[in-house]
Every structure is written in structure tokens, then in C-alpha cells.
Amino acid sequence: MKFTTDAKKWHRKWSTWLALAAASSAGGLGAYAVAPTRAQDMVPDWALGALITIAIVTAILVPVATSLSQAKLEDAP
């Protein structure tokens, strides 16, 4: 397996963090969808709304972040 030249700077990559947030929130929504009704009733509406908002916003921002050139990745020591 080969790493990209900027693999050591993973903590600076917006696209990586946005993709992680999108995947995590989508997974949480999937778990909510298959949970029994009594478990779904325990989740407050505001938490579900926040999870949906995070999933939608981060899914939209991932392609934007991957298309941006991040100068700090190239110029950092």
C-alpha cells in the first residue's frame, strides 16, 4: 500500500474530516431507521434534526472540499 505525499498531514485535510462526519451521521441515521419504535422514541427530535442537518451539509461540502487546493498541505514542513 502506498500513501499519498500528503498522507502525514491528514489532520489538515478538510475533505477527510467532512467525509468522516458525513459517514458517521449517515450511519447514525441508518441505525435509527432500523431501531425498534421504543428505541426511536428515546431519541429527542432536536438530536435527530441535528443529525439530519449534519448529514446533508457535510455530504454537500465533501465534493467542494476535495476540489479546493489546500496550500497548507503543500507548503507545510
PDB file of N, CA, C and O in Angstrom:
ATOM      1  N   MET A   1       0.841  -1.171   0.000  1.00  0.00           N
ATOM      2  CA  MET A   1       0.000   0.000   0.000  1.00  0.00           C
ATOM      3  C   MET A   1       0.886   1.235   0.000  1.00  0.00           C
ATOM      4  O   MET A   1       1.829   1.325   0.775  1.00  0.00           O
ATOM      5  N   LYS A   2       0.567   2.184  -0.865  1.00  0.00           N
ATOM      6  CA  LYS A   2       1.326   3.427  -0.938  1.00  0.00           C
ATOM      7  C   LYS A   2       0.482   4.581  -0.424  1.00  0.00           C
ATOM      8  O   LYS A   2      -0.708   4.668  -0.720  1.00  0.00           O
ATOM      9  N   PHE A   3       1.113   5.422   0.340  1.00  0.00           N
ATOM     10  CA  PHE A   3       0.445   6.618   0.828  1.00  0.00           C
ATOM     11  C   PHE A   3       0.682   7.754  -0.152  1.00  0.00           C
ATOM     12  O   PHE A   3       1.683   7.785  -0.854  1.00  0.00           O
ATOM     13  N   THR A   4      -0.242   8.718  -0.180  1.00  0.00           N
ATOM     14  CA  THR A   4      -0.021   9.908  -0.987  1.00  0.00           C
ATOM     15  C   THR A   4       1.034  10.770  -0.304  1.00  0.00           C
ATOM     16  O   THR A   4       1.373  10.561   0.863  1.00  0.00           O
ATOM     17  N   THR A   5       1.532  11.763  -1.010  1.00  0.00           N
ATOM     18  CA  THR A   5       2.601  12.595  -0.451  1.00  0.00           C
ATOM     19  C   THR A   5       2.137  13.408   0.747  1.00  0.00           C
ATOM     20  O   THR A   5       2.941  13.803   1.576  1.00  0.00           O
ATOM     21  N   ASP A   6       0.834  13.677   0.838  1.00  0.00           N
ATOM     22  CA  ASP A   6       0.335  14.470   1.964  1.00  0.00           C
ATOM     23  C   ASP A   6      -0.366  13.614   3.017  1.00  0.00           C
ATOM     24  O   ASP A   6      -1.096  14.130   3.848  1.00  0.00           O
ATOM     25  N   ALA A   7      -0.144  12.325   3.025  1.00  0.00           N
ATOM     26  CA  ALA A   7      -0.830  11.431   3.965  1.00  0.00           C
ATOM     27  C   ALA A   7      -0.489  11.749   5.423  1.00  0.00           C
ATOM     28  O   ALA A   7      -1.329  11.575   6.299  1.00  0.00           O
ATOM     29  N   LYS A   8       0.698  12.230   5.679  1.00  0.00           N
ATOM     30  CA  LYS A   8       1.090  12.536   7.056  1.00  0.00           C
ATOM     31  C   LYS A   8       0.403  13.786   7.588  1.00  0.00           C
ATOM     32  O   LYS A   8       0.431  14.054   8.775  1.00  0.00           O
ATOM     33  N   LYS A   9      -0.220  14.540   6.713  1.00  0.00           N
ATOM     34  CA  LYS A   9      -0.902  15.775   7.111  1.00  0.00           C
ATOM     35  C   LYS A   9      -2.410  15.577   7.124  1.00  0.00           C
ATOM     36  O   LYS A   9      -3.173  16.501   6.876  1.00  0.00           O
ATOM     37  N   TRP A  10      -2.867  14.376   7.434  1.00  0.00           N
ATOM     38  CA  TRP A  10      -4.286  14.032   7.386  1.00  0.00           C
ATOM     39  C   TRP A  10      -5.133  14.938   8.264  1.00  0.00           C
ATOM     40  O   TRP A  10      -6.269  15.218   7.962  1.00  0.00           O
ATOM     41  N   HIS A  11      -4.573  15.406   9.364  1.00  0.00           N
ATOM     42  CA  HIS A  11      -5.346  16.244  10.286  1.00  0.00           C
ATOM     43  C   HIS A  11      -5.655  17.622   9.710  1.00  0.00           C
ATOM     44  O   HIS A  11      -6.477  18.337  10.243  1.00  0.00           O
ATOM     45  N   ARG A  12      -5.023  17.997   8.616  1.00  0.00           N
ATOM     46  CA  ARG A  12      -5.269  19.295   7.994  1.00  0.00           C
ATOM     47  C   ARG A  12      -6.224  19.202   6.805  1.00  0.00           C
ATOM     48  O   ARG A  12      -6.550  20.218   6.220  1.00  0.00           O
ATOM     49  N   LYS A  13      -6.610  18.025   6.443  1.00  0.00           N
ATOM     50  CA  LYS A  13      -7.448  17.862   5.255  1.00  0.00           C
ATOM     51  C   LYS A  13      -8.924  18.008   5.605  1.00  0.00           C
ATOM     52  O   LYS A  13      -9.512  17.160   6.249  1.00  0.00           O
ATOM     53  N   TRP A  14      -9.529  19.074   5.144  1.00  0.00           N
ATOM     54  CA  TRP A  14     -10.939  19.337   5.408  1.00  0.00           C
ATOM     55  C   TRP A  14     -11.797  18.229   4.847  1.00  0.00           C
ATOM     56  O   TRP A  14     -12.759  17.809   5.476  1.00  0.00           O
ATOM     57  N   SER A  15     -11.451  17.785   3.655  1.00  0.00           N
ATOM     58  CA  SER A  15     -12.275  16.774   2.998  1.00  0.00           C
ATOM     59  C   SER A  15     -12.330  15.481   3.808  1.00  0.00           C
ATOM     60  O   SER A  15     -13.365  14.819   3.862  1.00  0.00           O
ATOM     61  N   THR A  16     -11.242  15.134   4.452  1.00  0.00           N
ATOM     62  CA  THR A  16     -11.207  13.922   5.264  1.00  0.00           C
ATOM     63  C   THR A  16     -12.150  14.046   6.455  1.00  0.00           C
ATOM     64  O   THR A  16     -12.927  13.134   6.749  1.00  0.00           O
ATOM     65  N   TRP A  17     -12.094  15.169   7.136  1.00  0.00           N
ATOM     66  CA  TRP A  17     -12.945  15.376   8.308  1.00  0.00           C
ATOM     67  C   TRP A  17     -14.411  15.487   7.922  1.00  0.00           C
ATOM     68  O   TRP A  17     -15.289  14.972   8.626  1.00  0.00           O
ATOM     69  N   LEU A  18     -14.691  16.151   6.797  1.00  0.00           N
ATOM     70  CA  LEU A  18     -16.077  16.259   6.345  1.00  0.00           C
ATOM     71  C   LEU A  18     -16.634  14.896   5.940  1.00  0.00           C
ATOM     72  O   LEU A  18     -17.781  14.568   6.233  1.00  0.00           O
ATOM     73  N   ALA A  19     -15.804  14.096   5.273  1.00  0.00           N
ATOM     74  CA  ALA A  19     -16.251  12.755   4.881  1.00  0.00           C
ATOM     75  C   ALA A  19     -16.505  11.891   6.112  1.00  0.00           C
ATOM     76  O   ALA A  19     -17.464  11.107   6.141  1.00  0.00           O
ATOM     77  N   LEU A  20     -15.676  12.025   7.113  1.00  0.00           N
ATOM     78  CA  LEU A  20     -15.874  11.273   8.355  1.00  0.00           C
ATOM     79  C   LEU A  20     -17.184  11.681   9.031  1.00  0.00           C
ATOM     80  O   LEU A  20     -17.947  10.829   9.482  1.00  0.00           O
ATOM     81  N   ALA A  21     -17.463  12.974   9.067  1.00  0.00           N
ATOM     82  CA  ALA A  21     -18.708  13.457   9.668  1.00  0.00           C
ATOM     83  C   ALA A  21     -19.920  12.993   8.858  1.00  0.00           C
ATOM     84  O   ALA A  21     -20.940  12.595   9.429  1.00  0.00           O
ATOM     85  N   ALA A  22     -19.809  13.028   7.529  1.00  0.00           N
ATOM     86  CA  ALA A  22     -20.918  12.592   6.677  1.00  0.00           C
ATOM     87  C   ALA A  22     -21.194  11.104   6.862  1.00  0.00           C
ATOM     88  O   ALA A  22     -22.351  10.688   6.997  1.00  0.00           O
ATOM     89  N   ALA A  23     -20.150  10.308   6.874  1.00  0.00           N
ATOM     90  CA  ALA A  23     -20.327   8.859   7.032  1.00  0.00           C
ATOM     91  C   ALA A  23     -20.861   8.512   8.420  1.00  0.00           C
ATOM     92  O   ALA A  23     -21.732   7.640   8.554  1.00  0.00           O
ATOM     93  N   SER A  24     -20.365   9.175   9.439  1.00  0.00           N
ATOM     94  CA  SER A  24     -20.827   8.898  10.802  1.00  0.00           C
ATOM     95  C   SER A  24     -22.287   9.275  10.994  1.00  0.00           C
ATOM     96  O   SER A  24     -23.062   8.520  11.594  1.00  0.00           O
ATOM     97  N   SER A  25     -22.666  10.427  10.487  1.00  0.00           N
ATOM     98  CA  SER A  25     -24.061  10.845  10.650  1.00  0.00           C
ATOM     99  C   SER A  25     -24.996   9.982   9.812  1.00  0.00           C
ATOM    100  O   SER A  25     -26.104   9.658  10.252  1.00  0.00           O
ATOM    101  N   ALA A  26     -24.562   9.579   8.637  1.00  0.00           N
ATOM    102  CA  ALA A  26     -25.385   8.671   7.823  1.00  0.00           C
ATOM    103  C   ALA A  26     -25.531   7.316   8.510  1.00  0.00           C
ATOM    104  O   ALA A  26     -26.612   6.709   8.497  1.00  0.00           O
ATOM    105  N   GLY A  27     -24.461   6.854   9.129  1.00  0.00           N
ATOM    106  CA  GLY A  27     -24.532   5.600   9.890  1.00  0.00           C
ATOM    107  C   GLY A  27     -25.464   5.711  11.077  1.00  0.00           C
ATOM    108  O   GLY A  27     -26.216   4.784  11.384  1.00  0.00           O
ATOM    109  N   GLY A  28     -25.426   6.854  11.750  1.00  0.00           N
ATOM    110  CA  GLY A  28     -26.332   7.078  12.878  1.00  0.00           C
ATOM    111  C   GLY A  28     -27.789   7.112  12.439  1.00  0.00           C
ATOM    112  O   GLY A  28     -28.666   6.557  13.104  1.00  0.00           O
ATOM    113  N   LEU A  29     -28.042   7.725  11.286  1.00  0.00           N
ATOM    114  CA  LEU A  29     -29.408   7.753  10.760  1.00  0.00           C
ATOM    115  C   LEU A  29     -29.864   6.359  10.343  1.00  0.00           C
ATOM    116  O   LEU A  29     -31.026   5.994  10.513  1.00  0.00           O
ATOM    117  N   GLY A  30     -28.940   5.572   9.794  1.00  0.00           N
ATOM    118  CA  GLY A  30     -29.276   4.194   9.434  1.00  0.00           C
ATOM    119  C   GLY A  30     -29.607   3.357  10.654  1.00  0.00           C
ATOM    120  O   GLY A  30     -30.557   2.571  10.640  1.00  0.00           O
ATOM    121  N   ALA A  31     -28.833   3.544  11.709  1.00  0.00           N
ATOM    122  CA  ALA A  31     -29.103   2.810  12.948  1.00  0.00           C
ATOM    123  C   ALA A  31     -30.444   3.231  13.543  1.00  0.00           C
ATOM    124  O   ALA A  31     -31.188   2.393  14.058  1.00  0.00           O
ATOM    125  N   TYR A  32     -30.747   4.505  13.453  1.00  0.00           N
ATOM    126  CA  TYR A  32     -32.038   4.993  13.947  1.00  0.00           C
ATOM    127  C   TYR A  32     -33.185   4.376  13.145  1.00  0.00           C
ATOM    128  O   TYR A  32     -34.207   3.987  13.699  1.00  0.00           O
ATOM    129  N   ALA A  33     -33.007   4.286  11.829  1.00  0.00           N
ATOM    130  CA  ALA A  33     -34.064   3.774  10.958  1.00  0.00           C
ATOM    131  C   ALA A  33     -34.389   2.311  11.232  1.00  0.00           C
ATOM    132  O   ALA A  33     -35.542   1.896  11.120  1.00  0.00           O
ATOM    133  N   VAL A  34     -33.389   1.515  11.597  1.00  0.00           N
ATOM    134  CA  VAL A  34     -33.641   0.086  11.831  1.00  0.00           C
ATOM    135  C   VAL A  34     -33.927  -0.238  13.299  1.00  0.00           C
ATOM    136  O   VAL A  34     -34.222  -1.380  13.623  1.00  0.00           O
ATOM    137  N   ALA A  35     -33.830   0.772  14.142  1.00  0.00           N
ATOM    138  CA  ALA A  35     -34.096   0.556  15.571  1.00  0.00           C
ATOM    139  C   ALA A  35     -35.592   0.341  15.795  1.00  0.00           C
ATOM    140  O   ALA A  35     -36.429   0.868  15.055  1.00  0.00           O
ATOM    141  N   PRO A  36     -35.934  -0.420  16.826  1.00  0.00           N
ATOM    142  CA  PRO A  36     -37.357  -0.593  17.138  1.00  0.00           C
ATOM    143  C   PRO A  36     -37.987   0.728  17.587  1.00  0.00           C
ATOM    144  O   PRO A  36     -37.295   1.656  18.012  1.00  0.00           O
ATOM    145  N   THR A  37     -39.277   0.798  17.493  1.00  0.00           N
ATOM    146  CA  THR A  37     -40.008   2.023  17.823  1.00  0.00           C
ATOM    147  C   THR A  37     -39.721   2.503  19.237  1.00  0.00           C
ATOM    148  O   THR A  37     -39.567   3.706  19.475  1.00  0.00           O
ATOM    149  N   ARG A  38     -39.627   1.586  20.179  1.00  0.00           N
ATOM    150  CA  ARG A  38     -39.373   2.008  21.564  1.00  0.00           C
ATOM    151  C   ARG A  38     -37.996   2.658  21.710  1.00  0.00           C
ATOM    152  O   ARG A  38     -37.805   3.541  22.542  1.00  0.00           O
ATOM    153  N   ALA A  39     -37.031   2.243  20.895  1.00  0.00           N
ATOM    154  CA  ALA A  39     -35.710   2.884  20.927  1.00  0.00           C
ATOM    155  C   ALA A  39     -35.749   4.234  20.204  1.00  0.00           C
ATOM    156  O   ALA A  39     -35.108   5.193  20.641  1.00  0.00           O
ATOM    157  N   GLN A  40     -36.486   4.314  19.112  1.00  0.00           N
ATOM    158  CA  GLN A  40     -36.610   5.583  18.389  1.00  0.00           C
ATOM    159  C   GLN A  40     -37.288   6.648  19.248  1.00  0.00           C
ATOM    160  O   GLN A  40     -36.964   7.828  19.137  1.00  0.00           O
ATOM    161  N   ASP A  41     -38.209   6.222  20.089  1.00  0.00           N
ATOM    162  CA  ASP A  41     -38.917   7.168  20.950  1.00  0.00           C
ATOM    163  C   ASP A  41     -37.994   7.811  21.994  1.00  0.00           C
ATOM    164  O   ASP A  41     -38.319   8.864  22.545  1.00  0.00           O
ATOM    165  N   MET A  42     -36.858   7.193  22.257  1.00  0.00           N
ATOM    166  CA  MET A  42     -35.912   7.724  23.245  1.00  0.00           C
ATOM    167  C   MET A  42     -35.037   8.838  22.679  1.00  0.00           C
ATOM    168  O   MET A  42     -34.412   9.574  23.435  1.00  0.00           O
ATOM    169  N   VAL A  43     -34.983   8.967  21.358  1.00  0.00           N
ATOM    170  CA  VAL A  43     -34.149   9.982  20.715  1.00  0.00           C
ATOM    171  C   VAL A  43     -34.946  11.276  20.603  1.00  0.00           C
ATOM    172  O   VAL A  43     -36.015  11.298  20.000  1.00  0.00           O
ATOM    173  N   PRO A  44     -34.425  12.368  21.176  1.00  0.00           N
ATOM    174  CA  PRO A  44     -35.157  13.635  21.093  1.00  0.00           C
ATOM    175  C   PRO A  44     -35.192  14.159  19.648  1.00  0.00           C
ATOM    176  O   PRO A  44     -34.280  13.898  18.859  1.00  0.00           O
ATOM    177  N   ASP A  45     -36.226  14.902  19.327  1.00  0.00           N
ATOM    178  CA  ASP A  45     -36.383  15.437  17.974  1.00  0.00           C
ATOM    179  C   ASP A  45     -35.239  16.363  17.584  1.00  0.00           C
ATOM    180  O   ASP A  45     -34.800  16.373  16.437  1.00  0.00           O
ATOM    181  N   TRP A  46     -34.722  17.143  18.544  1.00  0.00           N
ATOM    182  CA  TRP A  46     -33.643  18.070  18.216  1.00  0.00           C
ATOM    183  C   TRP A  46     -32.371  17.311  17.830  1.00  0.00           C
ATOM    184  O   TRP A  46     -31.618  17.747  16.961  1.00  0.00           O
ATOM    185  N   ALA A  47     -32.126  16.170  18.464  1.00  0.00           N
ATOM    186  CA  ALA A  47     -30.932  15.382  18.139  1.00  0.00           C
ATOM    187  C   ALA A  47     -31.061  14.763  16.754  1.00  0.00           C
ATOM    188  O   ALA A  47     -30.094  14.734  15.980  1.00  0.00           O
ATOM    189  N   LEU A  48     -32.233  14.291  16.432  1.00  0.00           N
ATOM    190  CA  LEU A  48     -32.469  13.729  15.109  1.00  0.00           C
ATOM    191  C   LEU A  48     -32.349  14.806  14.037  1.00  0.00           C
ATOM    192  O   LEU A  48     -31.741  14.584  12.982  1.00  0.00           O
ATOM    193  N   GLY A  49     -32.885  15.985  14.315  1.00  0.00           N
ATOM    194  CA  GLY A  49     -32.766  17.107  13.376  1.00  0.00           C
ATOM    195  C   GLY A  49     -31.326  17.527  13.171  1.00  0.00           C
ATOM    196  O   GLY A  49     -30.904  17.829  12.048  1.00  0.00           O
ATOM    197  N   ALA A  50     -30.558  17.545  14.250  1.00  0.00           N
ATOM    198  CA  ALA A  50     -29.135  17.904  14.141  1.00  0.00           C
ATOM    199  C   ALA A  50     -28.382  16.867  13.320  1.00  0.00           C
ATOM    200  O   ALA A  50     -27.537  17.218  12.485  1.00  0.00           O
ATOM    201  N   LEU A  51     -28.679  15.603  13.532  1.00  0.00           N
ATOM    202  CA  LEU A  51     -28.022  14.529  12.787  1.00  0.00           C
ATOM    203  C   LEU A  51     -28.352  14.616  11.298  1.00  0.00           C
ATOM    204  O   LEU A  51     -27.465  14.452  10.450  1.00  0.00           O
ATOM    205  N   ILE A  52     -29.600  14.896  10.978  1.00  0.00           N
ATOM    206  CA  ILE A  52     -30.007  15.044   9.579  1.00  0.00           C
ATOM    207  C   ILE A  52     -29.308  16.247   8.944  1.00  0.00           C
ATOM    208  O   ILE A  52     -28.793  16.165   7.822  1.00  0.00           O
ATOM    209  N   THR A  53     -29.247  17.356   9.666  1.00  0.00           N
ATOM    210  CA  THR A  53     -28.589  18.557   9.149  1.00  0.00           C
ATOM    211  C   THR A  53     -27.111  18.310   8.904  1.00  0.00           C
ATOM    212  O   THR A  53     -26.573  18.701   7.861  1.00  0.00           O
ATOM    213  N   ILE A  54     -26.434  17.668   9.838  1.00  0.00           N
ATOM    214  CA  ILE A  54     -25.011  17.363   9.676  1.00  0.00           C
ATOM    215  C   ILE A  54     -24.797  16.460   8.467  1.00  0.00           C
ATOM    216  O   ILE A  54     -23.879  16.676   7.667  1.00  0.00           O
ATOM    217  N   ALA A  55     -25.644  15.457   8.305  1.00  0.00           N
ATOM    218  CA  ALA A  55     -25.505  14.537   7.181  1.00  0.00           C
ATOM    219  C   ALA A  55     -25.652  15.263   5.849  1.00  0.00           C
ATOM    220  O   ALA A  55     -24.860  15.055   4.918  1.00  0.00           O
ATOM    221  N   ILE A  56     -26.648  16.123   5.744  1.00  0.00           N
ATOM    222  CA  ILE A  56     -26.894  16.821   4.481  1.00  0.00           C
ATOM    223  C   ILE A  56     -25.791  17.837   4.185  1.00  0.00           C
ATOM    224  O   ILE A  56     -25.247  17.875   3.077  1.00  0.00           O
ATOM    225  N   VAL A  57     -25.451  18.656   5.170  1.00  0.00           N
ATOM    226  CA  VAL A  57     -24.459  19.716   4.956  1.00  0.00           C
ATOM    227  C   VAL A  57     -23.083  19.136   4.643  1.00  0.00           C
ATOM    228  O   VAL A  57     -22.411  19.583   3.705  1.00  0.00           O
ATOM    229  N   THR A  58     -22.653  18.140   5.386  1.00  0.00           N
ATOM    230  CA  THR A  58     -21.330  17.576   5.127  1.00  0.00           C
ATOM    231  C   THR A  58     -21.288  16.815   3.808  1.00  0.00           C
ATOM    232  O   THR A  58     -20.272  16.840   3.118  1.00  0.00           O
ATOM    233  N   ALA A  59     -22.393  16.172   3.441  1.00  0.00           N
ATOM    234  CA  ALA A  59     -22.422  15.476   2.146  1.00  0.00           C
ATOM    235  C   ALA A  59     -22.302  16.468   0.994  1.00  0.00           C
ATOM    236  O   ALA A  59     -21.692  16.156  -0.040  1.00  0.00           O
ATOM    237  N   ILE A  60     -22.828  17.654   1.166  1.00  0.00           N
ATOM    238  CA  ILE A  60     -22.702  18.690   0.134  1.00  0.00           C
ATOM    239  C   ILE A  60     -21.291  19.279   0.120  1.00  0.00           C
ATOM    240  O   ILE A  60     -20.741  19.577  -0.940  1.00  0.00           O
ATOM    241  N   LEU A  61     -20.687  19.427   1.286  1.00  0.00           N
ATOM    242  CA  LEU A  61     -19.378  20.084   1.378  1.00  0.00           C
ATOM    243  C   LEU A  61     -18.194  19.186   1.012  1.00  0.00           C
ATOM    244  O   LEU A  61     -17.121  19.695   0.696  1.00  0.00           O
ATOM    245  N   VAL A  62     -18.351  17.872   1.062  1.00  0.00           N
ATOM    246  CA  VAL A  62     -17.230  16.983   0.738  1.00  0.00           C
ATOM    247  C   VAL A  62     -16.721  17.215  -0.687  1.00  0.00           C
ATOM    248  O   VAL A  62     -15.516  17.393  -0.888  1.00  0.00           O
ATOM    249  N   PRO A  63     -17.574  17.240  -1.716  1.00  0.00           N
ATOM    250  CA  PRO A  63     -17.055  17.498  -3.065  1.00  0.00           C
ATOM    251  C   PRO A  63     -16.431  18.884  -3.213  1.00  0.00           C
ATOM    252  O   PRO A  63     -15.468  19.057  -3.959  1.00  0.00           O
ATOM    253  N   VAL A  64     -16.974  19.853  -2.477  1.00  0.00           N
ATOM    254  CA  VAL A  64     -16.400  21.198  -2.524  1.00  0.00           C
ATOM    255  C   VAL A  64     -15.001  21.183  -1.924  1.00  0.00           C
ATOM    256  O   VAL A  64     -14.056  21.742  -2.491  1.00  0.00           O
ATOM    257  N   ALA A  65     -14.836  20.531  -0.788  1.00  0.00           N
ATOM    258  CA  ALA A  65     -13.534  20.490  -0.114  1.00  0.00           C
ATOM    259  C   ALA A  65     -12.500  19.721  -0.928  1.00  0.00           C
ATOM    260  O   ALA A  65     -11.317  20.064  -0.918  1.00  0.00           O
ATOM    261  N   THR A  66     -12.923  18.680  -1.630  1.00  0.00           N
ATOM    262  CA  THR A  66     -11.957  17.915  -2.425  1.00  0.00           C
ATOM    263  C   THR A  66     -11.520  18.669  -3.672  1.00  0.00           C
ATOM    264  O   THR A  66     -10.463  18.378  -4.225  1.00  0.00           O
ATOM    265  N   SER A  67     -12.311  19.635  -4.108  1.00  0.00           N
ATOM    266  CA  SER A  67     -11.934  20.391  -5.301  1.00  0.00           C
ATOM    267  C   SER A  67     -11.060  21.605  -4.980  1.00  0.00           C
ATOM    268  O   SER A  67     -10.479  22.192  -5.873  1.00  0.00           O
ATOM    269  N   LEU A  68     -10.980  21.974  -3.710  1.00  0.00           N
ATOM    270  CA  LEU A  68     -10.157  23.116  -3.309  1.00  0.00           C
ATOM    271  C   LEU A  68      -8.708  22.695  -3.134  1.00  0.00           C
ATOM    272  O   LEU A  68      -8.415  21.629  -2.619  1.00  0.00           O
ATOM    273  N   SER A  69      -7.811  23.567  -3.533  1.00  0.00           N
ATOM    274  CA  SER A  69      -6.391  23.331  -3.300  1.00  0.00           C
ATOM    275  C   SER A  69      -6.061  23.879  -1.917  1.00  0.00           C
ATOM    276  O   SER A  69      -6.284  25.058  -1.638  1.00  0.00           O
ATOM    277  N   GLN A  70      -5.527  23.041  -1.074  1.00  0.00           N
ATOM    278  CA  GLN A  70      -5.194  23.454   0.276  1.00  0.00           C
ATOM    279  C   GLN A  70      -3.689  23.726   0.354  1.00  0.00           C
ATOM    280  O   GLN A  70      -2.886  22.811   0.468  1.00  0.00           O
ATOM    281  N   ALA A  71      -3.354  24.983   0.305  1.00  0.00           N
ATOM    282  CA  ALA A  71      -1.940  25.398   0.229  1.00  0.00           C
ATOM    283  C   ALA A  71      -1.148  24.913   1.434  1.00  0.00           C
ATOM    284  O   ALA A  71       0.027  24.588   1.308  1.00  0.00           O
ATOM    285  N   LYS A  72      -1.745  24.872   2.598  1.00  0.00           N
ATOM    286  CA  LYS A  72      -1.013  24.453   3.794  1.00  0.00           C
ATOM    287  C   LYS A  72      -0.522  23.017   3.691  1.00  0.00           C
ATOM    288  O   LYS A  72       0.439  22.632   4.319  1.00  0.00           O
ATOM    289  N   LEU A  73      -1.198  22.192   2.893  1.00  0.00           N
ATOM    290  CA  LEU A  73      -0.749  20.821   2.721  1.00  0.00           C
ATOM    291  C   LEU A  73       0.543  20.769   1.914  1.00  0.00           C
ATOM    292  O   LEU A  73       1.404  19.944   2.153  1.00  0.00           O
ATOM    293  N   GLU A  74       0.679  21.675   0.957  1.00  0.00           N
ATOM    294  CA  GLU A  74       1.850  21.660   0.089  1.00  0.00           C
ATOM    295  C   GLU A  74       3.041  22.395   0.681  1.00  0.00           C
ATOM    296  O   GLU A  74       4.172  22.010   0.503  1.00  0.00           O
ATOM    297  N   ASP A  75       2.772  23.476   1.428  1.00  0.00           N
ATOM    298  CA  ASP A  75       3.842  24.319   1.914  1.00  0.00           C
ATOM    299  C   ASP A  75       4.316  23.990   3.323  1.00  0.00           C
ATOM    300  O   ASP A  75       5.326  24.477   3.765  1.00  0.00           O
ATOM    301  N   ALA A  76       3.574  23.178   4.035  1.00  0.00           N
ATOM    302  CA  ALA A  76       3.941  22.891   5.424  1.00  0.00           C
ATOM    303  C   ALA A  76       5.175  21.999   5.484  1.00  0.00           C
ATOM    304  O   ALA A  76       5.359  21.130   4.644  1.00  0.00           O
ATOM    305  N   PRO A  77       6.005  22.219   6.490  1.00  0.00           N
ATOM    306  CA  PRO A  77       7.211  21.377   6.615  1.00  0.00           C
ATOM    307  C   PRO A  77       6.894  19.985   7.073  1.00  0.00           C
ATOM    308  O   PRO A  77       5.917  19.678   7.619  1.00  0.00           O
TER     309      PRO A  77
END
